[in-house]
Coordinates of C-alpha atoms in Angstrom, one line a residue:
Chain A
G1 CA 108.0 95.7 86.2
E2 CA 109.1 97.0 89.7
N3 CA 106.1 98.9 91.9
V4 CA 107.1 100.6 94.9
E5 CA 103.7 101.7 97.3
Q6 CA 105.4 104.0 100.3
H7 CA 102.8 104.7 103.3
P8 CA 102.1 107.0 104.6
S9 CA 101.4 110.0 102.3
T10 CA 101.7 112.6 105.0
L11 CA 103.0 112.4 108.8
S12 CA 103.1 114.4 111.9
V13 CA 105.1 114.1 114.6
Q14 CA 106.0 116.2 117.4
E15 CA 109.7 117.7 117.3
G16 CA 111.8 114.6 119.8
D17 CA 109.7 112.1 118.4
S18 CA 110.2 109.1 116.2
A19 CA 109.2 108.7 112.2
V20 CA 109.1 105.7 110.3
I21 CA 108.0 106.0 106.6
K22 CA 107.3 102.3 105.2
C23 CA 107.6 100.4 101.2
T24 CA 106.6 97.7 99.6
Y25 CA 107.8 96.8 96.4
S26 CA 106.8 93.7 93.8
D27 CA 110.1 92.7 91.9
S28 CA 111.9 90.5 94.0
A29 CA 114.9 90.8 91.6
S30 CA 115.1 94.5 92.9
N31 CA 118.2 94.8 94.5
Y32 CA 119.5 98.6 95.8
F33 CA 116.6 100.8 98.1
P34 CA 117.7 104.1 98.4
W35 CA 115.5 107.2 100.3
Y36 CA 115.6 110.6 99.3
K37 CA 114.6 113.8 100.9
Q38 CA 113.3 116.5 98.9
E39 CA 112.9 120.2 100.6
L40 CA 110.2 122.2 99.1
G41 CA 111.4 123.1 95.8
K42 CA 114.5 121.6 95.9
R43 CA 116.1 118.6 94.3
P44 CA 116.0 115.2 95.6
Q45 CA 119.1 114.0 97.4
L46 CA 120.1 110.9 99.0
I47 CA 119.9 111.1 103.1
I48 CA 120.9 107.0 103.3
D49 CA 120.5 103.7 100.9
I50 CA 120.7 99.8 101.4
R51 CA 121.3 96.9 99.6
S52 CA 119.8 93.5 99.1
N53 CA 122.5 91.6 101.1
V54 CA 122.0 93.8 104.1
G55 CA 119.6 93.6 106.6
E56 CA 120.1 97.2 107.9
K57 CA 122.1 100.1 108.1
K58 CA 122.2 103.2 110.3
D59 CA 123.2 106.8 109.5
Q60 CA 123.0 109.0 112.6
R61 CA 119.5 109.6 113.7
I62 CA 118.5 107.8 110.3
A63 CA 118.5 104.2 110.0
V64 CA 116.6 101.5 107.0
T65 CA 116.0 97.9 107.6
L66 CA 115.0 95.6 104.5
N67 CA 113.2 92.2 104.4
K68 CA 113.6 90.8 101.5
T69 CA 111.3 87.7 102.2
A70 CA 108.4 90.1 102.5
K71 CA 109.8 92.8 100.4
H72 CA 109.2 95.9 101.9
F73 CA 112.1 98.0 103.6
S74 CA 111.4 101.6 106.5
L75 CA 113.0 104.2 107.3
H76 CA 113.3 105.2 111.0
I77 CA 113.8 108.8 111.8
T78 CA 114.9 109.7 115.6
E79 CA 114.7 112.4 117.6
T80 CA 113.0 114.4 114.9
Q81 CA 114.0 118.3 114.2
P82 CA 111.8 120.8 112.7
E83 CA 114.7 120.5 109.9
D84 CA 113.5 116.9 109.2
S85 CA 110.5 118.5 107.8
A86 CA 110.2 117.8 103.9
V87 CA 109.1 114.9 101.6
Y88 CA 110.6 111.3 101.8
F89 CA 110.8 109.2 98.8
C90 CA 111.8 105.9 98.6
A91 CA 113.0 103.9 95.2
A92 CA 113.8 100.6 94.2
S93 CA 116.5 99.5 91.8
P94 CA 115.7 96.6 89.4
N95 CA 118.6 94.6 88.9
Y96 CA 118.0 93.2 84.9
G97 CA 119.6 93.8 81.6
G98 CA 120.0 97.2 80.7
S99 CA 117.0 99.0 83.3
Q100 CA 120.1 98.3 86.3
G101 CA 120.6 101.3 88.2
N102 CA 116.9 102.9 87.2
L103 CA 115.0 103.8 90.3
I104 CA 111.2 103.0 90.4
F105 CA 109.6 105.7 93.0
G106 CA 107.1 105.5 95.4
K107 CA 104.5 108.1 95.6
G108 CA 106.9 110.6 98.8
T109 CA 105.8 111.1 102.3
K110 CA 105.2 114.5 103.6
L111 CA 106.7 114.7 107.1
S112 CA 105.8 117.6 109.5
V113 CA 107.6 117.9 112.3
K114 CA 106.4 120.4 115.2
P115 CA 108.4 122.6 117.2
Chain B
N1 CA 132.2 120.5 90.6
A2 CA 129.2 122.2 89.4
G3 CA 127.6 118.6 89.8
V4 CA 124.7 118.2 87.5
T5 CA 122.9 121.6 85.9
Q6 CA 119.9 122.4 84.4
T7 CA 118.7 125.2 82.2
P8 CA 116.0 126.6 81.8
K9 CA 114.6 127.2 85.2
F10 CA 111.3 128.1 84.0
R11 CA 109.6 127.9 80.9
I12 CA 105.8 128.3 79.9
L13 CA 105.2 127.2 77.0
K14 CA 101.7 127.8 74.5
I15 CA 100.2 123.9 73.1
G16 CA 102.1 123.2 70.0
Q17 CA 105.4 124.5 70.8
S18 CA 108.7 122.4 70.9
M19 CA 111.6 123.0 73.4
T20 CA 114.9 121.4 74.2
L21 CA 115.8 121.0 78.0
Q22 CA 119.5 121.1 79.0
C23 CA 121.2 118.8 81.0
A24 CA 125.1 118.5 81.7
Q25 CA 127.3 117.1 84.3
D26 CA 130.9 117.3 84.9
M27 CA 131.4 114.5 87.5
N28 CA 132.3 112.0 84.7
H29 CA 129.4 109.6 85.1
N30 CA 128.1 107.7 82.4
Y31 CA 124.5 107.2 83.4
M32 CA 122.2 109.8 82.6
Y33 CA 118.3 110.3 83.5
W34 CA 115.5 112.6 82.9
Y35 CA 112.4 112.1 85.3
R36 CA 109.1 114.0 85.6
Q37 CA 107.1 115.3 88.9
D38 CA 104.2 115.8 88.9
P39 CA 102.3 117.9 92.3
G40 CA 102.3 115.1 95.1
M41 CA 103.4 112.4 93.0
G42 CA 106.8 110.6 92.8
L43 CA 109.1 111.0 90.0
K44 CA 108.9 109.3 87.2
L45 CA 111.8 107.9 84.5
I46 CA 111.3 109.6 80.9
Y47 CA 114.7 108.3 79.1
Y48 CA 117.9 107.1 80.7
S49 CA 120.8 106.7 78.8
V50 CA 123.9 104.3 79.8
G51 CA 126.3 106.1 77.6
A52 CA 127.0 108.5 74.8
G53 CA 125.4 106.9 71.8
I54 CA 122.6 104.9 73.5
T55 CA 119.4 106.2 75.3
D56 CA 116.5 103.8 76.7
K57 CA 112.8 104.1 77.4
G58 CA 112.3 104.1 80.5
E59 CA 108.1 104.6 82.1
V60 CA 106.5 107.4 80.3
P61 CA 108.4 108.0 77.4
N62 CA 105.8 109.4 75.4
G63 CA 105.9 112.8 73.6
Y64 CA 109.4 113.4 74.1
N65 CA 113.1 112.3 72.6
V66 CA 116.3 112.2 74.2
S67 CA 120.3 111.9 72.6
R68 CA 123.2 111.5 73.9
S69 CA 126.5 113.0 71.8
T70 CA 128.6 113.1 74.5
T71 CA 129.0 111.8 78.0
E72 CA 128.3 115.3 80.0
D73 CA 125.1 116.3 78.5
F74 CA 121.9 114.6 77.9
P75 CA 119.1 117.2 76.6
L76 CA 115.4 116.4 75.8
R77 CA 113.1 117.4 73.7
L78 CA 109.6 118.2 73.6
E79 CA 107.7 118.4 70.4
L80 CA 104.2 119.7 70.4
A81 CA 103.7 120.5 73.6
A82 CA 100.6 119.1 75.5
P83 CA 99.1 120.7 78.9
S84 CA 99.4 117.1 79.9
Q85 CA 103.5 118.0 80.0
T86 CA 103.3 120.6 82.7
S87 CA 105.5 119.5 85.4
V88 CA 108.9 119.2 87.3
Y89 CA 111.7 118.2 85.2
F90 CA 114.5 116.8 86.8
C91 CA 118.0 115.3 85.5
A92 CA 119.9 113.2 87.7
S93 CA 123.6 111.2 86.3
S94 CA 125.1 108.4 88.4
I95 CA 128.5 106.3 87.8
I96 CA 128.3 102.9 86.6
P97 CA 125.3 101.0 88.8
G98 CA 126.5 97.8 90.2
T99 CA 130.1 99.2 91.5
G100 CA 128.9 100.0 94.7
K101 CA 128.2 103.7 94.4
N102 CA 124.4 103.6 93.0
E103 CA 124.0 107.1 94.1
Q104 CA 121.8 109.0 91.9
F105 CA 122.2 113.2 92.0
F106 CA 120.0 115.4 90.4
G107 CA 120.1 118.3 89.0
P108 CA 117.8 121.8 90.2
G109 CA 115.3 121.6 87.8
T110 CA 113.1 122.7 85.4
R111 CA 109.8 123.7 86.3
L112 CA 108.0 124.0 82.5
T113 CA 103.7 125.2 81.9
V114 CA 102.3 124.5 78.9
L115 CA 99.2 127.1 78.3

């Protein structure tokens, strides 16, 4: 089955700097890669996603890149702000049979943005 | 729309007790999911359902049961609670994957402690 590895587990940056979180996946058939943000005590919320037929997607200060050959994808946050502090999860969605739509999550990255 | 709702928010169980975690969504989503989130870890899929009357196991189904009698409701049953089931449980729903709208919407979570 699919396995998702996420690095780093913790990341501390100064306000205004960029942050990059990387994930690798094992199943080449996976075709959907979302990123979720989870604030302390809250539910995960989707911030950006990318499909396997796209190499890069951007939404204001956040962007995601996908390298299908290497089976890795990354989240880029520019001009970080204190409110970006949270745990970020990557996920991959296998594309076979009844599992289509299921998400396999990485273990998360705790991002701290220092003012 | 209330989105995805879960009850209760918190619960303490004694070893061997049983309980049902309730989940409901009012977005007419076909797919529903149950995850558990242990401290410092990502989300692990327990069970999922692709529609009323259809359920299937995820990554960590042992010790749990589900049913899906309606599109709206997807309760999770714990029989013979064990300390290893201490976790935060999230329910989620999504429109049929593959339609271009794979986003999973999460409920607020249920924090369960088994003593």
